[in-house]
mmCIF file of C-alpha atoms and ligand atoms in Angstrom:
data_model
loop_
_atom_site.group_PDB
_atom_site.id
_atom_site.type_symbol
_atom_site.label_atom_id
_atom_site.label_comp_id
_atom_site.label_asym_id
_atom_site.label_seq_id
_atom_site.Cartn_x
_atom_site.Cartn_y
_atom_site.Cartn_z
ATOM 1 C CA UNK A 1 7.217 4.910 12.444
ATOM 2 C CA UNK A 2 5.576 6.768 9.577
ATOM 3 C CA UNK A 3 6.311 10.301 8.375
ATOM 4 C CA UNK A 4 3.192 11.839 6.841
ATOM 5 C CA UNK A 5 5.167 14.685 5.242
ATOM 6 C CA UNK A 6 7.363 12.402 3.142
ATOM 7 C CA UNK A 7 4.785 9.562 3.059
ATOM 8 C CA UNK A 8 7.413 7.077 4.184
ATOM 9 C CA UNK A 9 7.919 4.441 6.838
ATOM 10 C CA UNK A 10 11.078 4.356 8.956
ATOM 11 C CA UNK A 11 13.117 1.154 9.102
ATOM 12 C CA UNK A 12 16.603 0.090 10.111
ATOM 13 C CA UNK A 13 19.297 -0.533 7.506
ATOM 14 C CA UNK A 14 22.559 -2.233 8.525
ATOM 15 C CA UNK A 15 24.497 0.230 6.320
ATOM 16 C CA UNK A 16 22.644 3.544 6.670
ATOM 17 C CA UNK A 17 20.970 3.191 10.043
ATOM 18 C CA UNK A 18 17.489 4.730 9.889
ATOM 19 C CA UNK A 19 16.041 4.842 6.397
ATOM 20 C CA UNK A 20 12.779 6.285 5.040
ATOM 21 C CA UNK A 21 10.974 3.864 2.776
ATOM 22 C CA UNK A 22 7.906 4.515 0.656
ATOM 23 C CA UNK A 23 5.300 1.809 0.262
ATOM 24 C CA UNK A 24 6.197 1.226 -3.403
ATOM 25 C CA UNK A 25 9.648 0.051 -2.245
ATOM 26 C CA UNK A 26 8.095 -2.714 -0.157
ATOM 27 C CA UNK A 27 8.591 -6.057 -1.873
ATOM 28 C CA UNK A 28 6.712 -8.510 0.315
ATOM 29 C CA UNK A 29 4.202 -8.204 3.156
ATOM 30 C CA UNK A 30 3.211 -11.068 5.382
ATOM 31 C CA UNK A 31 1.088 -11.156 8.491
ATOM 32 C CA UNK A 32 2.973 -12.899 11.291
ATOM 33 C CA UNK A 33 1.273 -16.115 12.346
ATOM 34 C CA UNK A 34 -0.148 -16.369 15.837
ATOM 35 C CA UNK A 35 -2.356 -14.087 17.842
ATOM 36 C CA UNK A 36 -1.046 -10.551 17.957
ATOM 37 C CA UNK A 37 -3.152 -7.621 18.998
ATOM 38 C CA UNK A 38 -2.870 -5.576 16.895
ATOM 39 C CA UNK A 39 -1.683 -7.859 14.081
ATOM 40 C CA UNK A 40 1.999 -7.575 13.141
ATOM 41 C CA UNK A 41 3.282 -7.602 9.573
ATOM 42 C CA UNK A 42 6.696 -8.615 8.399
ATOM 43 C CA UNK A 43 7.829 -6.469 5.513
ATOM 44 C CA UNK A 44 10.762 -6.859 3.140
ATOM 45 C CA UNK A 45 11.822 -3.641 1.454
ATOM 46 C CA UNK A 46 14.177 -2.633 -1.313
ATOM 47 C CA UNK A 47 16.700 -0.339 0.393
ATOM 48 C CA UNK A 48 18.697 2.558 -1.058
ATOM 49 C CA UNK A 49 21.894 0.695 -0.077
ATOM 50 C CA UNK A 50 21.140 -1.936 -2.715
ATOM 51 C CA UNK A 51 20.023 -4.639 -0.295
ATOM 52 C CA UNK A 52 16.653 -5.949 0.810
ATOM 53 C CA UNK A 53 15.926 -5.889 4.531
ATOM 54 C CA UNK A 54 13.120 -7.085 6.770
ATOM 55 C CA UNK A 55 11.133 -4.833 9.077
ATOM 56 C CA UNK A 56 8.104 -5.146 11.330
ATOM 57 C CA UNK A 57 4.984 -2.966 11.345
ATOM 58 C CA UNK A 58 1.845 -3.233 13.400
ATOM 59 C CA UNK A 59 -1.439 -3.233 11.518
ATOM 60 C CA UNK A 60 -2.073 0.333 12.731
ATOM 61 C CA UNK A 61 1.294 1.580 11.518
ATOM 62 C CA UNK A 62 0.835 -0.075 8.139
ATOM 63 C CA UNK A 63 -2.743 0.975 7.358
ATOM 64 C CA UNK A 64 -3.616 3.941 9.539
ATOM 65 C CA UNK A 65 -0.374 5.866 9.998
ATOM 66 C CA UNK A 66 -0.347 6.978 6.307
ATOM 67 C CA UNK A 67 -3.684 8.679 7.012
ATOM 68 C CA UNK A 68 -2.040 10.657 9.812
ATOM 69 C CA UNK A 69 -3.752 8.768 12.599
ATOM 70 C CA UNK A 70 -0.501 7.766 14.299
ATOM 71 C CA UNK A 71 1.307 11.064 13.841
ATOM 72 C CA UNK A 72 2.539 12.535 17.129
ATOM 73 C CA UNK A 73 3.549 15.859 15.544
ATOM 74 C CA UNK A 74 1.832 18.898 16.981
ATOM 75 C CA UNK A 75 1.524 22.322 15.422
ATOM 76 C CA UNK A 76 0.442 25.798 16.464
ATOM 77 C CA UNK A 77 -3.061 26.455 15.209
ATOM 78 C CA UNK A 78 -3.025 30.173 14.363
ATOM 79 C CA UNK A 79 -6.804 30.348 14.458
ATOM 80 C CA UNK A 80 -7.017 29.235 18.060
ATOM 81 C CA UNK A 81 -3.421 30.029 19.201
ATOM 82 C CA UNK A 82 -3.302 26.550 20.664
ATOM 83 C CA UNK A 83 -0.921 23.707 20.030
ATOM 84 C CA UNK A 84 -2.910 20.924 18.426
ATOM 85 C CA UNK A 85 -2.139 17.438 17.280
ATOM 86 C CA UNK A 86 -1.561 16.862 13.591
ATOM 87 C CA UNK A 87 -3.043 13.370 13.934
ATOM 88 C CA UNK A 88 -6.352 14.865 14.962
ATOM 89 C CA UNK A 89 -6.450 17.207 11.950
ATOM 90 C CA UNK A 90 -5.321 14.594 9.434
ATOM 91 C CA UNK A 91 -7.621 11.987 10.917
ATOM 92 C CA UNK A 92 -10.598 14.325 10.545
ATOM 93 C CA UNK A 93 -9.609 15.079 6.982
ATOM 94 C CA UNK A 94 -9.235 11.388 6.104
ATOM 95 C CA UNK A 95 -12.575 10.535 7.756
ATOM 96 C CA UNK A 96 -14.309 13.305 5.792
ATOM 97 C CA UNK A 97 -12.913 12.075 2.492
ATOM 98 C CA UNK A 98 -13.802 8.438 3.205
ATOM 99 C CA UNK A 99 -17.361 9.488 4.125
ATOM 100 C CA UNK A 100 -17.532 11.315 0.800
ATOM 101 C CA UNK A 101 -16.761 8.039 -0.985
ATOM 102 C CA UNK A 102 -13.066 8.645 -1.644
ATOM 103 C CA UNK A 103 -10.735 5.818 -0.689
ATOM 104 C CA UNK A 104 -7.104 6.146 0.344
ATOM 105 C CA UNK A 105 -6.265 3.072 -1.775
ATOM 106 C CA UNK A 106 -8.174 1.066 -4.321
ATOM 107 C CA UNK A 107 -7.512 -1.723 -6.799
ATOM 108 C CA UNK A 108 -9.304 -3.672 -9.496
ATOM 109 C CA UNK A 109 -10.382 -7.143 -8.331
ATOM 110 C CA UNK A 110 -10.031 -9.320 -11.421
ATOM 111 C CA UNK A 111 -12.101 -12.340 -10.217
ATOM 112 C CA UNK A 112 -14.972 -10.019 -9.227
ATOM 113 C CA UNK A 113 -14.480 -7.705 -12.211
ATOM 114 C CA UNK A 114 -14.887 -4.559 -10.143
ATOM 115 C CA UNK A 115 -12.855 -1.917 -8.314
ATOM 116 C CA UNK A 116 -12.563 -2.309 -4.560
ATOM 117 C CA UNK A 117 -11.291 -0.130 -1.722
ATOM 118 C CA UNK A 118 -8.249 -1.623 -0.042
ATOM 119 C CA UNK A 119 -5.586 -0.984 2.604
ATOM 120 C CA UNK A 120 -1.849 -1.699 2.407
ATOM 121 C CA UNK A 121 -2.271 -4.775 4.647
ATOM 122 C CA UNK A 122 -3.994 -6.466 1.667
ATOM 123 C CA UNK A 123 -0.876 -6.009 -0.506
ATOM 124 C CA UNK A 124 1.140 -9.215 -0.680
ATOM 125 C CA UNK A 125 3.916 -8.583 -3.200
ATOM 126 C CA UNK A 126 5.210 -5.567 -5.063
ATOM 127 C CA UNK A 127 7.722 -5.378 -7.877
ATOM 128 C CA UNK A 128 8.801 -2.552 -10.163
ATOM 129 C CA UNK A 129 7.673 -3.213 -13.716
ATOM 130 C CA UNK A 130 10.404 -3.569 -16.309
ATOM 131 C CA UNK A 131 11.409 -0.275 -17.975
ATOM 132 C CA UNK A 132 8.716 1.925 -16.519
ATOM 133 C CA UNK A 133 7.845 4.022 -13.498
ATOM 134 C CA UNK A 134 5.087 1.621 -12.676
ATOM 135 C CA UNK A 135 4.858 -1.026 -10.043
ATOM 136 C CA UNK A 136 3.101 -4.387 -10.069
ATOM 137 C CA UNK A 137 1.084 -5.151 -6.944
ATOM 138 C CA UNK A 138 -0.327 -8.511 -5.928
ATOM 139 C CA UNK A 139 -3.396 -7.764 -3.804
ATOM 140 C CA UNK A 140 -5.473 -10.205 -1.806
ATOM 141 C CA UNK A 141 -9.010 -8.870 -2.067
ATOM 142 C CA UNK A 142 -10.463 -8.021 1.364
ATOM 143 C CA UNK A 143 -13.945 -8.853 0.048
ATOM 144 C CA UNK A 144 -13.508 -12.150 -1.835
ATOM 145 C CA UNK A 145 -10.060 -13.257 -0.581
ATOM 146 C CA UNK A 146 -8.773 -13.940 -4.103
ATOM 147 C CA UNK A 147 -5.647 -12.502 -5.728
ATOM 148 C CA UNK A 148 -5.280 -9.889 -8.438
ATOM 149 C CA UNK A 149 -2.260 -8.212 -9.969
ATOM 150 C CA UNK A 150 -2.596 -4.537 -10.846
ATOM 151 C CA UNK A 151 -0.013 -2.361 -12.554
ATOM 152 C CA UNK A 152 -0.138 1.119 -11.063
ATOM 153 C CA UNK A 153 1.868 4.314 -10.667
ATOM 154 C CA UNK A 154 4.104 4.674 -7.636
ATOM 155 C CA UNK A 155 1.968 7.558 -6.371
ATOM 156 C CA UNK A 156 -1.108 5.302 -6.460
ATOM 157 C CA UNK A 157 0.626 3.139 -3.862
ATOM 158 C CA UNK A 158 2.626 5.766 -1.961
ATOM 159 C CA UNK A 159 0.200 8.639 -1.504
ATOM 160 C CA UNK A 160 -3.148 8.067 0.221
ATOM 161 C CA UNK A 161 -6.140 9.373 -1.791
ATOM 162 C CA UNK A 162 -4.070 9.512 -4.977
ATOM 163 C CA UNK A 163 -5.626 6.845 -7.188
ATOM 164 C CA UNK A 164 -4.846 6.176 -10.842
ATOM 165 C CA UNK A 165 -7.949 6.627 -12.979
ATOM 166 C CA UNK A 166 -6.998 3.498 -14.879
ATOM 167 C CA UNK A 167 -4.832 0.560 -13.883
ATOM 168 C CA UNK A 168 -3.332 -2.371 -15.768
ATOM 169 C CA UNK A 169 -4.930 -5.665 -14.811
ATOM 170 C CA UNK A 170 -3.436 -9.088 -15.427
ATOM 171 C CA UNK A 171 -6.060 -11.398 -16.852
ATOM 172 C CA UNK A 172 -5.051 -14.368 -14.804
ATOM 173 C CA UNK A 173 -6.698 -16.147 -11.917
ATOM 174 C CA UNK A 174 -4.071 -16.739 -9.260
ATOM 175 C CA UNK A 175 -4.260 -19.797 -7.021
ATOM 176 C CA UNK A 176 -4.722 -19.834 -3.256
ATOM 177 C CA UNK A 177 -1.318 -21.518 -2.812
ATOM 178 C CA UNK A 178 1.005 -18.679 -1.823
ATOM 179 C CA UNK A 179 4.181 -20.277 -3.196
ATOM 180 C CA UNK A 180 2.673 -20.882 -6.627
ATOM 181 C CA UNK A 181 1.044 -17.442 -6.598
ATOM 182 C CA UNK A 182 4.401 -15.748 -6.013
ATOM 183 C CA UNK A 183 5.930 -17.608 -8.946
ATOM 184 C CA UNK A 184 2.967 -16.777 -11.176
ATOM 185 C CA UNK A 185 3.168 -13.135 -10.096
ATOM 186 C CA UNK A 186 6.779 -12.812 -11.217
ATOM 187 C CA UNK A 187 6.152 -14.767 -14.402
ATOM 188 C CA UNK A 188 3.161 -12.596 -15.367
ATOM 189 C CA UNK A 189 4.987 -9.409 -14.429
ATOM 190 C CA UNK A 190 8.032 -10.093 -16.570
ATOM 191 C CA UNK A 191 6.014 -11.521 -19.443
ATOM 192 C CA UNK A 192 4.765 -7.980 -20.010
ATOM 193 C CA UNK A 193 1.161 -9.158 -20.070
ATOM 194 C CA UNK A 194 0.152 -6.134 -17.985
ATOM 195 C CA UNK A 195 -0.682 -4.237 -21.121
ATOM 196 C CA UNK A 196 -3.371 -6.791 -21.843
ATOM 197 C CA UNK A 197 -6.163 -4.697 -20.416
ATOM 198 C CA UNK A 198 -6.588 -1.231 -18.947
ATOM 199 C CA UNK A 199 -9.542 -0.900 -16.622
ATOM 200 C CA UNK A 200 -11.061 2.158 -14.987
ATOM 201 C CA UNK A 201 -11.035 2.446 -11.215
ATOM 202 C CA UNK A 202 -13.757 5.069 -11.095
HETATM 203 ZN ZN1 ZN B 1 19.984 -0.816 3.456
HETATM 204 ZN ZN1 ZN B 2 -12.510 -9.490 -4.797
#
């Protein structure tokens, strides 16, 4: 479940029951092996109770619900006096912006040395950066399949169509081996090497 008004996903917490979790509080995303239609992602998130819990999201919930396409809320359209679906309105709005060249999410692909549009399903790991409001994101590029780590604001991750003009990019080529990549991600993140280079997304 996704709430477009608070830009948060709904998960279960053993302490608090239902909790609302923004994307920047996700810590790890993994597509479940095997044939699922649509694909299913296992998510681990950092919960307000202090723990980390797992949750499951379909590909649609993960990537499309933030754009309003899964929203079942309806509202009274005062222009037509009819009850209309919010998903329809938000979906139209998102489609218009994408056609105009705006992307809900983007990142800087280090191996390709260029910005790329992306969806949350390409995020692999997230971690808050030490002593700042920023978050480190390990992204697997949908175009070249290689990994990059960007340092971005929380809003860049949490709010569709809000993109930082500049992001921090780790100048490091991560391997294809997931285990090693995770270790390198944490090592690079805590080494503070994010300040190495600021690159424009536009
Ligand atoms: Zn919890
Ligand atoms: Zn790439």
